[in-house]
Coordinates of C-alpha atoms in Angstrom, one line a residue:
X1 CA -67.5 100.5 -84.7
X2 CA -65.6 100.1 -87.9
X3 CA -64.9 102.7 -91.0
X4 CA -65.4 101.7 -94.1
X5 CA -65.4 102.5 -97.9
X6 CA -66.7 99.7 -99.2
X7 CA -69.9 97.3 -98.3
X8 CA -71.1 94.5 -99.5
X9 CA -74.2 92.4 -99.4
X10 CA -74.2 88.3 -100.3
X11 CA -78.0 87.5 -100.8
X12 CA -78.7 83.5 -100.0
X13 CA -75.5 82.9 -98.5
X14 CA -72.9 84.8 -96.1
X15 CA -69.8 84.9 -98.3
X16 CA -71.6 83.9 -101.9
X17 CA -73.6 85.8 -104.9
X18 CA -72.3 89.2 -103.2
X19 CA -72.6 92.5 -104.7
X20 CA -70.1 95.4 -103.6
X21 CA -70.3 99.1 -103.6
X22 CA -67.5 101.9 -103.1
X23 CA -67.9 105.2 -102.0
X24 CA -66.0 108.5 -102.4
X25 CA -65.7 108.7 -98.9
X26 CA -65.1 107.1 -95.8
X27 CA -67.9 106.6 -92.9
X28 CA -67.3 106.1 -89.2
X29 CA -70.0 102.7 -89.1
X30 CA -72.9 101.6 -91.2
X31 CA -74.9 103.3 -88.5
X32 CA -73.4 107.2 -90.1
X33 CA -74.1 105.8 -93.8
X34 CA -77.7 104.8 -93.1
X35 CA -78.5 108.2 -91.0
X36 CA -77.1 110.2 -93.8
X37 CA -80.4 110.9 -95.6
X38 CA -80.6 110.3 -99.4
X39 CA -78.0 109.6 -101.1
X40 CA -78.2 109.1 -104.9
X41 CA -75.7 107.2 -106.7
X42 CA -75.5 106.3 -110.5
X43 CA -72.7 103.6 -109.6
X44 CA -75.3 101.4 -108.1
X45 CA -74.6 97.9 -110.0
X46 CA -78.4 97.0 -111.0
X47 CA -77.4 94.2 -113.0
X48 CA -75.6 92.4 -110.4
X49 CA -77.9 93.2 -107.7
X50 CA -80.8 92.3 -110.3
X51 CA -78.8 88.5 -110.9
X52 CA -77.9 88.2 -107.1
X53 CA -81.6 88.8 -106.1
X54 CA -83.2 87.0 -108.8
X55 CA -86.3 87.9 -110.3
X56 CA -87.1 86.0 -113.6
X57 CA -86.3 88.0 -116.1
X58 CA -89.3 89.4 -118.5
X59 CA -90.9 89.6 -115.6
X60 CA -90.1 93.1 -114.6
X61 CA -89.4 96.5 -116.4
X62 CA -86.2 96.3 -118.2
X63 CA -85.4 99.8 -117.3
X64 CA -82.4 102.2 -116.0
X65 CA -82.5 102.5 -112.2
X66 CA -85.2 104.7 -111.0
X67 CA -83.3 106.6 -107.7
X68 CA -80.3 104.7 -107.3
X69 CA -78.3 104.4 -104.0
X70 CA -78.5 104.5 -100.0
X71 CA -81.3 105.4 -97.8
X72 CA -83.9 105.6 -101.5
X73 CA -87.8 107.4 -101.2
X74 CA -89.2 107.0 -104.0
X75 CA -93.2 108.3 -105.2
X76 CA -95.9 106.3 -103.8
X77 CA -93.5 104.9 -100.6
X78 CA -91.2 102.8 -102.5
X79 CA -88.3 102.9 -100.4
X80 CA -85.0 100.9 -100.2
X81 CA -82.1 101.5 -97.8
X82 CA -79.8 100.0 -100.3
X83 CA -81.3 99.8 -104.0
X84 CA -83.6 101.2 -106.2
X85 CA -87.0 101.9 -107.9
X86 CA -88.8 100.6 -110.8
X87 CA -92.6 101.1 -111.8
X88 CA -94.9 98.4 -113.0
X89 CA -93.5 95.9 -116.3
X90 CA -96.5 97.0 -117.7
X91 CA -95.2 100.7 -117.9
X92 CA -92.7 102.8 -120.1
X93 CA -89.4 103.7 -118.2
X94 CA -89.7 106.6 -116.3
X95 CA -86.2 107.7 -114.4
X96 CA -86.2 110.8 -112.8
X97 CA -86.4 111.4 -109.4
X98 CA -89.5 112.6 -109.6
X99 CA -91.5 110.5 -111.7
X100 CA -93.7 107.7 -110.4
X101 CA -92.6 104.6 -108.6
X102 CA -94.4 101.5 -108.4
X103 CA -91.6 98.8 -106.5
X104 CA -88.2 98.7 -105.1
X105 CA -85.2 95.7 -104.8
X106 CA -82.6 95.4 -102.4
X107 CA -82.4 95.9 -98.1
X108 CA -84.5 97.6 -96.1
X109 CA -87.8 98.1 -98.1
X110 CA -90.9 99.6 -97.7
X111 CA -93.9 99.2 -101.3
X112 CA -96.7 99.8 -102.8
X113 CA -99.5 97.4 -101.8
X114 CA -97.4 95.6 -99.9
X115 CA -98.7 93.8 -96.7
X116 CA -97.1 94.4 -94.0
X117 CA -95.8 97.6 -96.0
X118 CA -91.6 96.8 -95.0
X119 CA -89.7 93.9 -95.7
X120 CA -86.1 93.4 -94.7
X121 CA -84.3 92.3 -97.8
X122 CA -85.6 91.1 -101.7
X123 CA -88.6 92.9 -103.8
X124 CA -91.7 94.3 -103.4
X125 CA -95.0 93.4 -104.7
X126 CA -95.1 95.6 -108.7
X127 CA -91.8 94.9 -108.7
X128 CA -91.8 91.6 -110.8
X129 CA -95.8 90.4 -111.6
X130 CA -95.0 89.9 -115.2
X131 CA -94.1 90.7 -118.5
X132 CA -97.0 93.1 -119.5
X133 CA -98.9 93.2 -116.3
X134 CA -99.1 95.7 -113.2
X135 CA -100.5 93.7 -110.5
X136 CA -99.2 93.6 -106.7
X137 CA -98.5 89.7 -106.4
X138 CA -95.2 89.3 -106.5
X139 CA -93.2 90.1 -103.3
X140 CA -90.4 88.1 -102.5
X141 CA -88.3 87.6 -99.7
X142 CA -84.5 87.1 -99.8
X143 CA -81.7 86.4 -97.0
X144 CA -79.3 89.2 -97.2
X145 CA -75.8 89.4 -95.5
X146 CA -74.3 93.0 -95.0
X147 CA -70.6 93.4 -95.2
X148 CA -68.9 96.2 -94.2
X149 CA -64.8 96.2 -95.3
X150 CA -62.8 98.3 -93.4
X151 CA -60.4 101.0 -94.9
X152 CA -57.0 99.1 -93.4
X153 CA -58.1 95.3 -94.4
X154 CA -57.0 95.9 -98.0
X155 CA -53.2 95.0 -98.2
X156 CA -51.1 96.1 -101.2
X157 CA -49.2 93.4 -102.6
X158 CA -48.2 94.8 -106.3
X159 CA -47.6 97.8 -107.8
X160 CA -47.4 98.4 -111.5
X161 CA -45.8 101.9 -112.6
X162 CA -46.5 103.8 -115.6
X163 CA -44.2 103.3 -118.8
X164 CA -42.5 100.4 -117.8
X165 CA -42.5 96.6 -119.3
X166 CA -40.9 95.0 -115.4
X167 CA -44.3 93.6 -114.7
X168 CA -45.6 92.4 -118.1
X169 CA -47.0 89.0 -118.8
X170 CA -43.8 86.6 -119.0
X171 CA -42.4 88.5 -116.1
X172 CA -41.3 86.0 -113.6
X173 CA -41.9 88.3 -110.7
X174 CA -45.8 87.4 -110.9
X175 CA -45.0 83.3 -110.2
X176 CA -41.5 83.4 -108.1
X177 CA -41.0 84.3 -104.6
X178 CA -38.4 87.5 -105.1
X179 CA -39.8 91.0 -103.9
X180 CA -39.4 94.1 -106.0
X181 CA -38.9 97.6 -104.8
X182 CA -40.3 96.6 -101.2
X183 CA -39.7 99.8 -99.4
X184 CA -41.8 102.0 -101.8
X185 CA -44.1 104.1 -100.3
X186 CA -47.7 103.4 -101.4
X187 CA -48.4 106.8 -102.9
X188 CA -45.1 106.3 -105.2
X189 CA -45.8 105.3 -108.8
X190 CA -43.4 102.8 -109.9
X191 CA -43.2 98.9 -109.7
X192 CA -43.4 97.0 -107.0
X193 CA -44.0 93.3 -105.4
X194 CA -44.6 93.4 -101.7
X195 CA -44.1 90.4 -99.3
X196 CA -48.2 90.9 -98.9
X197 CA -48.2 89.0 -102.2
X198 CA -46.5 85.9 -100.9
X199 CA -47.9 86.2 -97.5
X200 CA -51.5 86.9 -97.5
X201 CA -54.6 84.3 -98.1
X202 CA -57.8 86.2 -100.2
X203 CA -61.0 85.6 -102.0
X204 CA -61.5 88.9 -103.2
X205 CA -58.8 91.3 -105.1
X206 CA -58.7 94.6 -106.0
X207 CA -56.6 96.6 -108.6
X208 CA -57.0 100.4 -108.8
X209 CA -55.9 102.4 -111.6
X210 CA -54.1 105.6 -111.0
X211 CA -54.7 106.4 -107.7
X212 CA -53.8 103.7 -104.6
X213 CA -57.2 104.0 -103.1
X214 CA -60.1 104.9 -105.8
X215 CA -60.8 103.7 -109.6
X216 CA -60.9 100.4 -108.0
X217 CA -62.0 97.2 -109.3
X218 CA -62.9 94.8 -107.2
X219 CA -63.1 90.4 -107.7
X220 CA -64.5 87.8 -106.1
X221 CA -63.6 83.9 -106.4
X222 CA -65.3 81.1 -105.6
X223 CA -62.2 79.6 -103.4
X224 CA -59.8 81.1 -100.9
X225 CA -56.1 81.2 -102.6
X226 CA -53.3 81.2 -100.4
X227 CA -51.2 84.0 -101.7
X228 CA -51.1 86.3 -104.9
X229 CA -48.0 84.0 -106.1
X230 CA -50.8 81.0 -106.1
X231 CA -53.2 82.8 -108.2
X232 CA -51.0 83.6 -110.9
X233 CA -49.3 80.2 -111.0
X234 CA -52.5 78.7 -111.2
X235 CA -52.8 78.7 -115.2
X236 CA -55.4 79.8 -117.1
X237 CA -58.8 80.6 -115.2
X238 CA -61.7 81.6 -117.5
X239 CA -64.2 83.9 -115.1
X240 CA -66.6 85.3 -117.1
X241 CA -67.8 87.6 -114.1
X242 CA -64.6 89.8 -114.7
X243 CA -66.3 92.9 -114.5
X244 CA -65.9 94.6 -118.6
X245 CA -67.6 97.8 -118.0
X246 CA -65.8 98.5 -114.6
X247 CA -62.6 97.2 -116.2
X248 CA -63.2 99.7 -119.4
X249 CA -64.4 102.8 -117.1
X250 CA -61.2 102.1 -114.6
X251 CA -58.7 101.8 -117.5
X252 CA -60.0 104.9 -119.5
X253 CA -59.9 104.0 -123.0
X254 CA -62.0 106.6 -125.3
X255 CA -65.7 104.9 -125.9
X256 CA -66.1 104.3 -129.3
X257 CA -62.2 103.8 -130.0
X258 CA -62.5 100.0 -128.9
X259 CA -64.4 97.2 -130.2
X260 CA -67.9 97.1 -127.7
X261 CA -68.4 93.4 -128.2
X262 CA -68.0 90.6 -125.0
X263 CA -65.1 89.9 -123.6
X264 CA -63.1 87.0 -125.0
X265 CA -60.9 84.7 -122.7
X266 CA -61.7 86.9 -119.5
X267 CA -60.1 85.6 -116.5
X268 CA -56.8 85.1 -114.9
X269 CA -53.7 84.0 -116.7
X270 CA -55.0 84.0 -119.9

C-alpha cells in the first residue's frame, strides 16, 4: 500500500545496523519492486551490507559485486531478491553477468549446495568457507527487517542556495529558533530554514545536492533528536559512518583533484 523511493533493511534489530537504497524511481508497494524482474544496480552498498551482515572477513572473496541489485539470478541458482553474488574465496574475481557464481548475501536467497536450497535473509553456503577454500559449509542465517520510506515522510527543513555565505558555519540560523525564507517553494534554489527544522523529531537525515529529491545522502544516528535546531546545538559529534564516497559522488568534486585519504573529524559540528 505505500510508494516509496527508498528501502531499507536493519539486519539483527528493527531500527539498528540498517543499510538503505534509493532508486531513480518511484514504485506503487514493495509488492511492484519485487515483480519487476531483474534489476541490476551498481549503487548497491556491498560494504555496508557486507558489515551489517557480518561474515568474518578473509573469509570470503574480496571482490566487486557480482550482479548487483533487486530480484538477482545468478549462474548455478544463486539468487538474491535484494543483494548480490560472489564465487568461492578460493577463486579469482569474476564480475560479469555472465560469469560463474558460487553464493549470494542479502534477502530472499536461493544457493548452491545449500539444503533446503532458499533461505530468507543472510548468506549461502560458498559464500564465506574460508580464506583459500571452496567448500559449502558456511550458510548463515540472519534476522532481517524490511523498511520501506514513503515518498511524503521526508520533510524539508533547510535549504542552502548556490553562491551565498547566509548559511555558513557561524551562521546563527543553524542553533536559534528564527525561520528564513519560509514561503519558498521547494523547487526554488535559494536559502531557507523551514519551521520543519524546529518542529520535527528524526533519526535519520538527508541532504541532497542540486536537485530537492535525488543526489541524496542519507544518515542514521544512534538516538532520536528532537528537532534539526538540537542536532546542530549539540557540539561536536565525531561519526565516522558519515558516508565519504557518497558524500564525494553527491558533491561532485573532479577525482583526482582532492586528496583520497580518510576523512578527518567526520561528523556533525565539527
Amino acid at each position: 500500500s505505500v510508494p516509496f523511493k527508498e528501502i531499507r533493511m536493519c539486519v539483527g534489530s528493527p531500527t539498528s545496523n540498517c543499510v538503505t537504497h534509493q532508486f531513480s524511481k518511484t514504485y506503487d508497494n514493495a509488492k511492484a519492486l519485487f515483480s519487476s524482474g531483474y534489476i541490476r544496480d551498481a549503487t548497491v552498498k556491498r560494504d555496508e551490507l557486507l558489515k551489517a551482515f557480518g561474515p568474518t572477513p578473509g573469509s570470503y572473496q574480496d571482490c566487486p559485486m557480482q550482479r548487483p541489485g533487486f530480484n538477482i539470478q545468478c549462474n548455478d541458482n544463486n539468487w538474491a531478491r535484494w543483494g548480490f553474488c560472489l564465487n568461492c574465496a578460493s577463486q579469482g574475481c569474476q564480475n560479469a553477468d555472465s560469469n560463474d557464481a558460487d553464493a549470494s548475501i542479502g534477502i530472499g536467497l536461493r544457493g548452491q549446495s545449500t539444503n533446503p536450497p532458499e533461505m530468507g535473509a543472510g548468506w549461502t553456503e560458498y559464500f564465506a568457507s574460508g580464506k583459500g577454500t571452496c567448500n559449502h559449509n558456511s550458510k548463515t542465517y540472519k534476522s532481517v527487517w524490511m523498511w520501506v520510506l514513503p515518498v511524503s515522510q521526508w520533510k524539508l527543513a533547510m535549504k542552502v542556495g548556490s553562491k551565498t555565505d547566509k548559511l555558513g558555519y557561524s551562521s546563527p540560523l543553524w542553533t536559534n529558533t528564527e525561520l528564513l525564507n519560509q514561503a519558498s517553494p521547494m523547487q526554488e534554489e535559494a536559502d531557507a530554514k523551514y519551521a520543519e527544522y524546529l518542529s520535527v523529531p528524526f533519526k535519520e537525515i538527508r541532504m541532497c545536492v542540486g536537485s530537492p529529491t535525488s543526489n541524496c545522502v542519507t544518515h542514521q544516528f544512534s538516538k532520536t533528536y528532537d528537532n534539526a535546531k538540537a542536532l546542530f546545538s549539540s557540539g561536536y559529534i565525531r561519526d565516522a559512518t558519515v558516508k565519504r564516497d557518497e558524500l564525494l559522488k553527491a558533491f561532485g568534486p573532479t577525482p583526482g583533484s582532492y586528496q583520497d585519504c580518510p576523512m578527518q573529524r567526520p561528523g556533525f559540528n565539527i
